[in-house]
Structures are given as C-alpha cells and as structure tokens.
Coordinates of C-alpha atoms and ligand atoms in Angstrom, one line a residue:
M1 CA 0.0 0.0 0.0
Q2 CA 1.3 3.5 -0.9
C3 CA 0.3 6.2 1.6
A4 CA -0.6 9.7 0.6
D5 CA 1.6 11.0 3.3
E6 CA 4.0 8.1 3.9
W7 CA 5.5 9.1 7.2
S8 CA 2.6 10.7 9.0
C9 CA 0.4 7.7 8.6
I10 CA 2.8 5.5 10.3
S11 CA 1.4 4.1 13.6
E12 CA 2.2 1.1 15.8
T13 CA -0.5 -0.9 14.0
G14 CA -1.6 0.5 10.6
C15 CA 1.6 0.5 8.6
D16 CA 3.0 -1.7 5.9
C17 CA 6.6 -0.6 6.5
T18 CA 9.2 -3.3 7.0
P19 CA 9.7 -4.3 10.6
F20 CA 12.4 -3.0 12.8
S21 CA 15.8 -4.5 12.2
S22 CA 18.6 -3.3 14.6
W23 CA 18.6 -1.1 17.7
A24 CA 22.2 -0.3 17.3
A25 CA 21.5 1.0 13.9
V26 CA 18.7 3.1 15.3
C27 CA 21.1 4.7 17.8
T28 CA 23.6 5.4 15.0
L29 CA 21.0 7.0 12.9
A30 CA 19.6 8.9 15.8
H31 CA 23.1 10.5 16.2
I32 CA 23.3 11.2 12.5
L33 CA 19.8 12.8 12.6
A34 CA 20.7 14.8 15.7
D35 CA 23.4 16.5 13.7
T36 CA 20.9 17.6 11.1
M37 CA 18.1 18.7 13.3
T38 CA 17.2 22.1 14.8
D39 CA 19.1 24.2 17.2
S40 CA 17.3 22.6 20.1
Q41 CA 18.5 19.2 19.2
T42 CA 22.0 20.1 18.3
D43 CA 22.3 21.8 21.7
G44 CA 22.0 18.4 23.2
A45 CA 19.1 19.0 25.5
A46 CA 16.9 16.1 26.2
A47 CA 13.3 16.4 25.0
E48 CA 11.0 16.4 27.9
S49 CA 7.9 18.4 27.2
P50 CA 5.1 17.5 24.8
M51 CA 6.1 20.3 22.5
E52 CA 9.7 19.1 22.4
F53 CA 8.6 15.5 21.6
Y54 CA 6.1 16.9 19.0
E55 CA 9.0 18.8 17.3
K56 CA 11.2 15.7 17.4
V57 CA 8.5 13.5 15.8
T58 CA 8.0 16.2 13.1
A59 CA 11.7 16.4 12.4
Q60 CA 12.0 12.6 12.3
G61 CA 9.0 12.3 10.0
E62 CA 10.7 14.7 7.6
A63 CA 13.9 12.6 7.8
V64 CA 12.0 9.4 6.9
R65 CA 10.4 11.2 4.0
E66 CA 13.7 12.3 2.7
L67 CA 15.2 8.8 3.0
K68 CA 12.3 7.4 1.0
T69 CA 12.4 10.2 -1.6
G70 CA 16.1 9.7 -2.0
K71 CA 15.6 5.9 -2.4
A72 CA 17.9 5.1 0.6
P73 CA 18.7 1.5 1.4
K74 CA 15.8 -0.4 2.9
E75 CA 17.6 -1.1 6.2
E76 CA 18.3 2.6 6.7
I77 CA 14.6 3.5 6.2
D78 CA 13.6 0.7 8.6
V79 CA 15.8 2.1 11.3
A80 CA 14.5 5.6 10.8
V81 CA 10.9 4.4 10.8
K82 CA 11.5 2.5 14.0
L83 CA 12.9 5.6 15.7
L84 CA 9.9 7.6 14.5
L85 CA 7.5 5.0 16.1
Q86 CA 9.4 5.2 19.3
L87 CA 9.2 9.0 19.3
K88 CA 5.5 8.9 18.6
L89 CA 5.1 6.5 21.6
D90 CA 7.1 8.9 23.8
Y91 CA 5.0 11.8 22.5
K92 CA 1.8 10.0 23.5
R93 CA 3.2 9.1 26.9
V94 CA 4.0 12.7 27.7
S95 CA 1.1 14.5 26.0
G96 CA -1.7 11.9 26.4
Q97 CA -2.4 12.5 22.7
D98 CA -1.8 10.7 19.4
Y99 CA 0.7 12.5 17.2
K100 CA -1.1 14.4 14.3
A101 CA 1.1 16.3 11.8
G102 CA 0.4 20.0 11.9
W103 CA -1.4 19.8 15.2
P104 CA 0.9 20.7 18.1
P105 CA -0.2 19.4 21.6
T106 CA -3.3 21.3 22.6
D107 CA -3.9 20.4 26.3
S108 CA -0.4 21.5 27.3
P109 CA 0.1 24.7 25.4
A110 CA 3.3 25.5 27.3
S111 CA 5.8 23.2 28.9
G112 CA 8.2 22.9 31.8
E113 CA 8.4 25.9 34.0
S114 CA 6.3 28.1 31.7
V115 CA 3.0 27.0 33.0
P116 CA 2.2 27.7 36.6
A117 CA -0.3 25.5 38.4
A118 CA -3.8 26.4 37.3
A119 CA -5.4 29.3 39.2
E120 CA -8.3 28.3 41.3
D121 CA -11.4 30.3 42.0
G122 CA -10.5 33.1 44.4
D123 CA -6.8 33.0 43.6
D124 CA -5.0 36.3 43.2
L125 CA -4.6 37.5 39.6
V126 CA -0.9 38.3 38.9
D127 CA 0.4 38.8 35.3
P128 CA 2.4 41.5 33.5
W129 CA -0.8 43.6 33.0
T130 CA -2.9 43.0 36.1
V131 CA -2.5 42.6 39.8
A132 CA -5.7 42.0 41.7
T133 CA -6.7 40.4 45.0
S134 CA -9.7 40.7 47.2
N135 CA -7.5 40.7 50.3
A136 CA -6.8 44.1 51.9
K137 CA -3.4 42.8 53.1
G138 CA -2.4 42.3 49.4
V139 CA -1.4 39.3 47.3
D140 CA -0.9 36.0 49.1
Y141 CA 2.7 35.7 48.1
E142 CA 3.2 32.3 49.9
K143 CA 0.5 30.9 47.7
L144 CA 1.7 32.6 44.6
I145 CA 5.2 31.1 45.0
V146 CA 3.7 27.6 45.1
R147 CA 1.6 28.3 42.0
F148 CA 4.5 29.9 40.1
G149 CA 6.9 27.2 41.2
S150 CA 9.5 29.6 42.6
S151 CA 11.2 29.4 46.0
K152 CA 11.1 31.7 49.1
I153 CA 14.2 33.6 50.0
E154 CA 14.8 32.2 53.5
A155 CA 16.7 33.9 56.4
E156 CA 19.6 31.4 55.9
L157 CA 20.2 32.7 52.4
I158 CA 20.1 36.3 53.6
E159 CA 22.7 35.5 56.3
R160 CA 24.9 33.8 53.7
M161 CA 24.7 36.8 51.5
E162 CA 25.8 39.0 54.3
R163 CA 28.7 36.7 55.1
V164 CA 29.9 36.4 51.5
T165 CA 29.6 40.1 50.6
G166 CA 30.5 41.5 54.0
Q167 CA 27.5 43.9 53.6
K168 CA 24.3 44.2 55.6
A169 CA 21.4 42.9 53.5
H170 CA 19.3 45.6 51.8
R171 CA 16.1 46.4 53.7
F172 CA 14.2 44.9 50.7
L173 CA 15.7 41.6 51.6
R174 CA 15.5 42.0 55.4
R175 CA 11.8 42.8 55.1
G176 CA 10.8 40.1 52.6
I177 CA 10.1 42.7 49.8
F178 CA 12.4 40.7 47.5
F179 CA 11.0 37.4 48.6
S180 CA 11.3 34.8 45.9
H181 CA 13.9 33.4 43.5
R182 CA 14.2 30.7 40.9
R183 CA 16.7 27.8 40.5
V184 CA 19.6 28.4 38.1
Q185 CA 20.1 25.0 36.6
Q186 CA 19.4 21.7 38.3
P187 CA 16.2 21.0 40.1
C188 CA 18.0 20.4 43.3
P189 CA 17.1 22.3 46.5
S190 CA 20.6 23.4 47.3
A191 CA 21.0 24.9 43.8
L192 CA 18.7 27.9 44.3
D193 CA 19.4 31.0 42.4
M194 CA 21.0 33.2 45.0
H195 CA 23.1 30.3 46.3
Q196 CA 24.5 29.7 42.9
I197 CA 25.1 33.4 42.4
L198 CA 26.9 33.6 45.7
D199 CA 29.0 30.5 44.7
A200 CA 29.9 32.3 41.5
Y201 CA 30.8 35.4 43.4
E202 CA 33.0 33.4 45.8
N203 CA 34.7 31.6 42.9
K204 CA 35.2 34.9 41.1
K205 CA 33.0 33.7 38.2
S206 CA 31.3 36.4 36.2
F207 CA 27.6 37.1 36.0
Y208 CA 25.6 40.1 35.0
L209 CA 22.4 41.9 36.0
Y210 CA 19.4 42.5 33.6
T211 CA 16.3 44.5 34.4
G212 CA 14.0 46.8 32.4
R213 CA 11.1 49.3 32.1
G214 CA 8.2 49.6 29.7
P215 CA 8.2 53.4 28.9
S216 CA 4.4 54.1 28.8
S217 CA 4.6 57.7 30.0
E218 CA 7.1 60.4 30.8
A219 CA 6.8 60.0 34.5
M220 CA 7.7 56.9 36.5
H221 CA 6.0 56.1 39.8
M222 CA 7.4 55.0 43.1
G223 CA 6.6 51.3 42.5
H224 CA 8.9 51.4 39.4
L225 CA 11.8 52.5 41.7
I226 CA 11.7 49.3 43.7
P227 CA 13.6 47.0 41.2
F228 CA 16.0 49.8 40.2
I229 CA 16.9 50.7 43.8
F230 CA 17.6 47.0 44.5
T231 CA 19.5 46.5 41.2
K232 CA 21.7 49.5 42.1
W233 CA 22.5 47.9 45.5
L234 CA 23.3 44.5 43.8
Q235 CA 25.6 46.2 41.3
D236 CA 27.4 48.0 44.1
V237 CA 27.7 44.9 46.2
F238 CA 28.8 42.5 43.4
D239 CA 30.5 44.9 41.1
I240 CA 29.1 43.4 37.9
P241 CA 27.8 44.6 34.5
L242 CA 24.2 45.7 34.2
V243 CA 21.9 45.9 31.1
I244 CA 18.6 47.8 31.3
Q245 CA 16.1 47.2 28.6
L246 CA 13.6 50.0 27.7
T247 CA 10.8 48.3 25.8
D248 CA 9.5 51.2 23.7
D249 CA 8.4 48.6 21.1
E250 CA 6.2 46.8 23.8
K251 CA 4.5 50.0 24.8
Y252 CA 3.8 50.9 21.1
L253 CA 2.2 47.5 20.6
W254 CA 0.1 47.6 23.8
K255 CA -0.9 51.2 24.2
D256 CA -2.5 53.8 22.0
L257 CA 0.8 55.7 21.5
T258 CA 3.0 56.7 18.6
L259 CA 6.4 55.1 18.1
E260 CA 7.9 58.6 18.5
D261 CA 6.2 59.0 21.9
C262 CA 7.3 55.6 23.1
H263 CA 10.9 56.3 22.1
R264 CA 10.8 59.8 23.7
Y265 CA 9.4 58.2 27.0
A266 CA 12.2 55.7 26.9
V267 CA 14.8 58.5 26.9
E268 CA 12.9 60.4 29.6
N269 CA 12.6 57.3 31.8
A270 CA 16.3 56.6 31.2
K271 CA 17.0 59.9 33.0
D272 CA 15.0 58.7 36.1
I273 CA 16.8 55.4 36.0
I274 CA 20.2 57.1 35.8
A275 CA 19.2 59.3 38.7
C276 CA 19.0 56.1 40.8
G277 CA 22.8 56.3 40.8
F278 CA 24.0 53.7 38.3
D279 CA 27.6 53.7 37.2
V280 CA 28.0 54.7 33.6
N281 CA 31.1 52.5 33.3
K282 CA 29.2 49.4 34.4
T283 CA 25.7 50.0 32.9
F284 CA 24.3 49.8 29.4
I285 CA 20.7 51.2 28.9
F286 CA 19.1 50.5 25.6
S287 CA 15.8 51.2 23.7
D288 CA 14.6 48.2 21.8
L289 CA 13.8 50.5 18.8
D290 CA 17.4 51.7 18.6
Y291 CA 19.4 48.6 19.7
M292 CA 17.7 46.0 17.6
G293 CA 19.2 47.4 14.4
M294 CA 22.6 48.2 15.9
S295 CA 23.5 44.9 17.5
S296 CA 24.9 41.9 15.8
G297 CA 23.8 39.7 18.7
F298 CA 20.4 40.9 20.0
Y299 CA 18.2 40.2 17.0
R300 CA 19.9 36.8 16.3
N301 CA 18.8 35.7 19.8
V302 CA 15.3 37.1 19.4
V303 CA 14.9 35.0 16.2
K304 CA 16.3 31.9 18.0
I305 CA 13.8 32.3 20.8
Q306 CA 11.0 32.9 18.3
K307 CA 11.8 29.6 16.5
H308 CA 11.5 27.6 19.8
V309 CA 8.3 29.0 21.2
T310 CA 4.9 28.3 19.5
F311 CA 1.8 30.5 19.3
N312 CA 0.2 27.8 21.4
Q313 CA 2.8 28.2 24.1
V314 CA 2.6 32.0 24.3
K315 CA -1.2 31.7 24.4
G316 CA -0.9 29.4 27.4
I317 CA 1.7 31.6 29.2
F318 CA 0.3 35.1 28.5
G319 CA -3.3 34.5 27.7
F320 CA -3.0 36.0 24.1
T321 CA -6.1 35.5 22.0
D322 CA -6.3 34.8 18.2
S323 CA -7.2 38.4 17.5
E324 CA -4.1 39.8 19.1
C325 CA -1.7 41.6 16.7
I326 CA 1.3 39.5 15.8
G327 CA 3.7 42.1 17.3
K328 CA 2.3 41.2 20.8
I329 CA 2.6 37.5 20.1
S330 CA 6.3 37.7 19.2
F331 CA 7.2 40.3 21.8
P332 CA 8.1 37.9 24.7
A333 CA 11.1 36.8 22.7
I334 CA 12.4 40.4 22.7
Q335 CA 12.1 40.7 26.5
A336 CA 13.7 37.2 26.8
A337 CA 16.8 37.9 24.6
P338 CA 18.7 40.2 27.0
S339 CA 18.9 37.2 29.4
F340 CA 21.6 35.8 27.1
S341 CA 25.0 37.4 27.1
T342 CA 25.5 37.0 23.3
S343 CA 22.9 39.7 23.0
F344 CA 25.6 42.1 24.1
P345 CA 28.8 41.2 22.1
Q346 CA 30.3 44.6 22.8
I347 CA 30.2 43.8 26.6
F348 CA 30.7 40.1 26.8
N349 CA 33.0 39.6 23.8
G350 CA 30.8 37.0 22.2
R351 CA 30.8 34.7 25.3
K352 CA 27.6 32.7 25.7
D353 CA 28.2 31.3 29.1
I354 CA 27.8 34.4 31.3
Q355 CA 25.0 33.8 33.9
C356 CA 22.3 36.5 34.1
L357 CA 20.5 37.6 37.2
I358 CA 17.1 39.4 36.8
P359 CA 15.6 41.5 39.6
C360 CA 12.0 42.5 39.0
A361 CA 8.6 42.4 40.6
I362 CA 6.9 39.0 40.2
D363 CA 4.5 40.3 37.6
Q364 CA 7.3 39.9 35.0
D365 CA 7.8 36.2 35.8
P366 CA 5.8 34.8 32.9
Y367 CA 8.4 36.2 30.5
F368 CA 11.2 34.6 32.3
R369 CA 9.5 31.2 32.8
M370 CA 9.3 31.1 29.1
T371 CA 13.0 32.2 28.8
R372 CA 14.1 29.5 31.2
D373 CA 12.3 26.9 29.2
V374 CA 13.9 28.0 26.0
A375 CA 17.4 28.6 27.3
P376 CA 18.8 25.0 27.3
R377 CA 17.2 24.3 23.9
I378 CA 19.3 27.1 22.3
G379 CA 22.4 26.3 24.2
Y380 CA 22.4 29.1 26.8
P381 CA 22.3 29.1 30.6
K382 CA 19.0 29.8 32.3
P383 CA 18.7 33.2 33.8
A384 CA 18.3 33.5 37.6
L385 CA 15.4 35.5 39.0
L386 CA 14.9 37.6 42.1
H387 CA 11.2 38.6 42.6
S388 CA 9.8 41.5 44.6
T389 CA 6.3 42.0 46.0
F390 CA 4.3 45.0 44.7
F391 CA 4.3 48.5 46.0
P392 CA 0.6 48.9 46.6
A393 CA -1.8 51.5 45.1
L394 CA -2.6 54.4 47.4
Q395 CA -6.2 53.0 47.7
G396 CA -5.0 49.7 49.1
A397 CA -3.0 46.6 48.6
Q398 CA -5.7 44.9 46.5
T399 CA -3.8 46.1 43.5
K400 CA -0.3 47.5 42.7
M401 CA 0.6 51.1 42.1
S402 CA 0.1 51.5 38.4
A403 CA 0.8 54.4 36.0
S404 CA -2.5 53.7 34.1
D405 CA -4.4 54.8 37.2
P406 CA -2.8 58.2 38.2
N407 CA -4.8 58.4 41.4
S408 CA -3.2 55.2 42.6
S409 CA 0.3 56.6 42.2
I410 CA 2.9 58.9 43.6
F411 CA 5.0 60.0 40.6
L412 CA 8.6 60.9 40.7
T413 CA 7.6 64.2 39.2
D414 CA 5.1 65.0 42.1
T415 CA 5.8 68.2 44.1
A416 CA 6.1 68.0 47.9
K417 CA 2.6 69.5 48.1
Q418 CA 1.1 66.9 45.8
I419 CA 2.7 64.1 47.8
K420 CA 1.3 65.4 51.0
N421 CA -2.2 65.9 49.5
K422 CA -2.2 62.5 47.8
I423 CA -1.2 60.7 51.0
N424 CA -3.6 62.6 53.2
K425 CA -6.5 62.2 50.8
H426 CA -6.0 58.8 49.2
A427 CA -3.7 56.5 51.3
F428 CA -5.9 53.8 52.7
S429 CA -5.9 53.7 56.5
G430 CA -6.1 50.8 58.9
G431 CA -7.1 53.2 61.6
R432 CA -10.4 53.3 63.4
D433 CA -13.4 55.6 62.7
T434 CA -12.9 57.9 65.7
V435 CA -9.9 58.9 67.8
E436 CA -11.5 57.3 70.8
E437 CA -12.0 54.0 69.1
H438 CA -8.5 54.1 67.7
R439 CA -6.9 54.8 71.1
K440 CA -9.0 52.0 72.6
H441 CA -8.6 49.3 69.9
G442 CA -5.5 50.4 67.9
G443 CA -5.1 50.4 64.1
D444 CA -4.3 47.6 61.7
A445 CA -0.8 48.1 60.3
D446 CA -1.2 45.0 58.0
V447 CA -3.8 46.8 55.8
D448 CA -2.5 50.4 56.2
V449 CA -1.0 51.7 53.0
S450 CA 1.1 54.4 54.8
F451 CA 2.7 51.8 57.0
M452 CA 3.3 49.5 54.0
Y453 CA 5.0 52.4 52.2
L454 CA 7.2 52.9 55.2
T455 CA 8.3 49.3 55.1
F456 CA 9.7 50.0 51.6
F457 CA 11.3 53.3 52.4
L458 CA 12.1 53.8 56.1
E459 CA 15.7 52.5 56.5
D460 CA 15.7 52.3 60.3
D461 CA 14.4 48.9 61.4
E462 CA 13.9 49.8 65.0
K463 CA 12.0 53.0 64.2
L464 CA 9.7 51.0 61.8
E465 CA 9.0 48.4 64.5
Q466 CA 8.3 51.2 67.0
I467 CA 5.8 52.7 64.6
R468 CA 4.1 49.3 64.1
Q469 CA 3.7 48.8 67.9
D470 CA 2.5 52.3 68.5
Y471 CA 0.0 52.2 65.7
T472 CA -1.3 48.8 66.7
S473 CA -1.7 49.8 70.3
G474 CA -3.5 53.0 69.4
A475 CA -0.7 55.3 70.7
L476 CA -0.1 56.6 67.1
L477 CA -3.0 58.0 65.2
T478 CA -3.5 57.7 61.4
G479 CA -2.7 61.4 60.9
E480 CA 0.6 61.0 62.7
L481 CA 1.5 57.9 60.7
K482 CA 0.7 59.7 57.5
K483 CA 2.9 62.7 58.6
C484 CA 5.7 60.3 59.2
L485 CA 5.3 58.9 55.7
I486 CA 5.1 62.3 54.1
E487 CA 8.3 63.4 55.9
T488 CA 10.0 60.2 54.6
L489 CA 8.9 60.5 51.0
Q490 CA 9.1 64.2 50.4
P491 CA 12.9 64.6 50.8
M492 CA 13.5 61.3 49.0
I493 CA 11.6 62.4 45.9
T494 CA 13.1 66.0 46.0
Q495 CA 16.6 64.5 46.1
H496 CA 15.7 62.2 43.2
Q497 CA 14.4 65.2 41.2
E498 CA 17.6 67.1 41.9
R499 CA 19.8 64.2 40.8
R500 CA 17.6 63.8 37.7
K501 CA 18.1 67.5 36.8
Q502 CA 21.9 66.8 36.7
V503 CA 21.3 64.1 34.0
T504 CA 22.1 65.8 30.7
D505 CA 21.3 64.6 27.2
E506 CA 25.0 63.8 26.9
T507 CA 24.9 61.6 30.0
V508 CA 21.9 59.7 28.6
K509 CA 23.7 59.3 25.3
Q510 CA 26.8 57.8 27.1
F511 CA 24.6 55.2 29.0
M512 CA 22.7 54.3 25.8
T513 CA 25.7 53.9 23.4
P514 CA 26.6 50.3 22.8
R515 CA 30.1 50.0 24.1
K516 CA 32.5 47.9 26.1
L517 CA 32.0 48.3 29.9
D518 CA 34.7 48.3 32.6
F519 CA 34.9 44.5 32.6
H520 CA 37.1 42.1 30.7
F521 CA 35.5 39.0 29.1
Ligands
TYM1 P1 7.1 48.1 33.8 O1 7.5 49.3 33.2 O2 5.7 47.8 34.0 O3 7.8 48.0 35.2 C1 9.2 48.2 35.4 C2 9.6 47.4 36.6 O4 8.9 47.8 37.8 C3 8.3 46.7 38.4 N1 7.0 47.3 38.9 C4 6.7 47.3 40.2 N2 7.4 46.9 41.3 C5 6.9 47.0 42.5 N3 5.6 47.6 42.7 C6 4.9 48.0 41.6 N4 3.8 48.6 41.9 C7 5.5 47.9 40.3 N5 5.0 48.2 39.1 C8 6.0 47.8 38.2 C9 8.1 45.7 37.2 O5 8.0 44.4 37.7 C10 9.4 45.9 36.5 O6 10.4 45.2 37.1 N6 7.9 44.6 30.3 C11 8.5 45.3 31.3 C12 9.8 46.0 31.0 C13 11.0 45.0 31.0 C14 11.5 44.3 32.1 C15 12.6 43.6 31.7 C16 11.2 44.4 33.5 C17 11.7 44.6 29.9 N7 12.7 43.8 30.3 C18 13.4 42.8 32.6 C19 11.9 43.6 34.4 C20 13.0 42.8 33.9 C21 7.5 46.4 31.8 O7 6.7 46.9 31.2 O8 7.9 46.9 33.1

C-alpha cells in the first residue's frame, strides 16, 4: 500500500513498512539525525515536554520522508521508521495524545516551568498587566510562590549573602520585599538562584544583571523605583555589569501611543533610572527600537527564541487570543533575549556562558519562565530571578501602584505638596473611625498603606518596629502615621528630582551607546 503521506500515517498498527531491524542502527541513525536537526536538538538538550517531543516527531518524520524520496537502502529506512515510532510513543506518553502532523499538543500549550499551576477560584490575579486580589493585606505571596513554582528567600540565604559580601542585607531583603527566587540550573534544593550566584561570586566567576522598564509615560512612579533601587544595590555589592532594557516597542504594541512618543518616553525614563545612581562605566541602557538594528547579537537571539516557542505556548503563558496583533505574540522573545550574554557582544566579547540575574517584581515572571524553558534548547544558561512584592496602590493593597491609574500613584515628578495631598486624601488607612476607638482598639498596620510604604522606604528597622507597635496599640494616630510617611517621602523624591536635573542629554547618550564596559571578558 502506498500512503498519501508516507510518514505521517505510520502508527504502531496500521503501517506496511518493514519491521524494525537493529537497535544499534537506530542509535547510530539517531546520532546522525541529531546532527541535522534544529538548534534545540544540536544543543544536546533532552526532549522532555510534549512540545519538544512533537518537534522531534515532526523532524524525524521529515527525515523518513527524505530517505524514502532519496531511495535510501531499505535497512536505513527501517531504522528511521522505528525511531519515528518510538518518538510517537514517547509523545503519546508525555502528552496523552496521538501525534497528528500540523497539530501541536493542545492540552499543554506551554511546557516545563512556563506553565504555573492552574489558578483556582478566588486565587489572586498576577500577570504583567494586572495585579488584583480581594485581600486588603495584598497578594498572598506564599500561595503565589507555590503556584508559580519559585522558592522563598529564606533567612539562611540572607545570612549567607551578608557573610559572603560583608555587607548588611538591603532592607528589601531583610523585610521580605524581595521574597522569591528561581533555580539556576538543576532542580536540586541546594541549587537555588541566589546560592549559585553567591557560589559564582565566591569563585570569582562572572555574572551580570538585567532589568527593564516599559516606557508608557514620561513619569515613572514610586513602584517602578523598587527594582531599580535594589538593582543598584546589587551592582554596588557584586561589582558586575548591568543591562537595562527599555521596551518602547512593547508600549507601542500595547498602548495607544505613537512610536515617536514611546521612544521619547524611553529617553525620559532613562533619566529617572540614571538618577538612581547607576555607574556609567558598568551600565548599558538600551531602547529596543534603537538597539535591535545596531547589535549583531540581539536580533539573532530574538529569532532563535521565536523559533523555539509556538503560538500555542505564548497563548498558554500570556493569555493571548487569536485576535491579538502578531507584534504582541512575538514580543516575549524580545524581553527574553537580554537574558543571554550573546545579545551584548560589545560587553561580553561573544561569550555565551555568562550567567544572568534578573531582579523584577513578580508580575514579569511569565516572560522569564518562558525564557528559562527555551534557554537549554538554544544552548544558553537559564537566567536566575529575584522577585519582589508589589508596591501597593494608594487606595489599598488589592492592586499594585500603576501608571495607568494616576490616582493610585505617587509619581517621581510630584511636588512635595502633591505628595502630601495624595497621602492625606487617598492613602488607605487601617485606623479606626474615631480617635476614641483608635486609642482603645488600635489600628491595623497590615492593611494600612502608609505603614506599607514605610516598610519599603524607612531605613531604620527599630523605628519601623516602634511605629508598628504604637499604631497597633493606638498610641499613634492615622494622621501622625501619614505625617511620618510624608516626611520620609518628600525629601527622598526631592533628592531624586535634583539628581535627575543633573542628568544631561550627553549623559543619557553615554549610557545608551553600545560599548565595552569596565569589565574584561
Ligand atoms: P514596567 O515598566 O511595567 O515596570 C518596570 C519594573 O517595575 C516593576 N514594577 C513594580 N514593582 C513593584 N511595585 C509596583 N507597583 C510595580 N510596578 C511595576 C516591574 O516588575 C518591572 O520590574 N515589560 C516590562 C519591561 C521590561 C523588564 C525587563 C522588567 C523589559 N525587560 C526585565 C523587568 C526585567 C515592563 O513593562 O515593566
């Protein structure tokens, strides 16, 4: 019998191909085929996910077809067919589905780390676009870690960090604001991100930092400062290169903005980022719109990633629908690419083995779950992640501070008076309705936004604890707590604005010019 599609009709039962002859030959052929397959296979990674098996079956099917078309010896074709059958069986085992050419696995749109456990009714909503919970105390991060498959930063890790670096841990670590991390390579409990990073530091092995900003408006808000403040601290402590991506392309695709506006916002935001104190000799800031065409490495990595992630997978990870523009569908590859050192040949001299560490709030995690799944298939190390909690909206911790809701935010451009008014008017209070009741029963610091903001920005641990106790006992009133917050934020933001004023166009140009940094690779 001659099939219409000779290889795709092959199954364990319904095929008239000659039976299997030699396993040794299968193995030999498998090696030969591996050499001619896609990047993922030549990189030597074992196929584990349904999608990887699907791709292997497809590639093997094509190989069989070529052997037949080229009238290869019968034994060679037999061996190839046997391998194809084995791969189909493996595919069925991992996906629960029969292989069908042109139909990637449907029930498991994404694989490996990419897919968090399914959200259940009542679970908090956390993705790059929305953060929402019904709990006034904010997102349940303990539960989120379990769902996202990351790991809590334990006290023991913080102690080790202090020991290794000789520095007191940043308040964001001491207070659980940076609270979660992801494994670097092996799924072994002792190989958690920060432990491996600290090993690397102790062994004088290089790594680099990568973080970013989506420039959707001229002004950044206080929530955006969190990853940059922490990244600056990491750069000072570890003395390593830093790359900062400004995704002006992303904001053009998602928002009703012109390309020119997005690019202009990128440059304006770069000024705020520079004002956080980054060292120009150790930091490269880039706009996607500019750097994509300038770099010999960045776009190559984008394309490699695009080749190894299907539409089905990004739908599963990001919830994209069929009516989304194709720019959005392929954008995750652009945010993933800076996680690989070959995207910056001018800094890393073409080396592909430099480990990347990404500090960000946990809303960005879907991008990097995808990145970590792809990394071994294109021959790169997986990036390590450090996740922060969200700086809450003024109205309460049910959602994060967000630029798309100006009333929820204190902007870095706000005047001292605006800061005072916003806090007095909008900051959700955990205090009681009357002074008498407050004195009698005390306030609830766990839902009080002013207290939450102080945990992010008041450096003095003892003072913070005293405020908590006084507020909880009723000795400190809401107005007094707000005054304390206002007095903490006003000088901080004024100083930021003064530093920003010093950032000239020439300084921005220096940071944003692709160049070698003060490190030798
Ligand atoms: P964007 O501009 O939404 O946010 C920039 C960074 O700020 C964090 N963030 C917050 N952190 C704490 N509390 C908040 N309320 C809050 N709001 C935002 C974000 O997690 C992010 O770290 N697509 C990205 C830009 C990007 C990026 C990256 C971010 C490109 N590459 C690598 C982190 C790491 C975006 O639109 O971020």
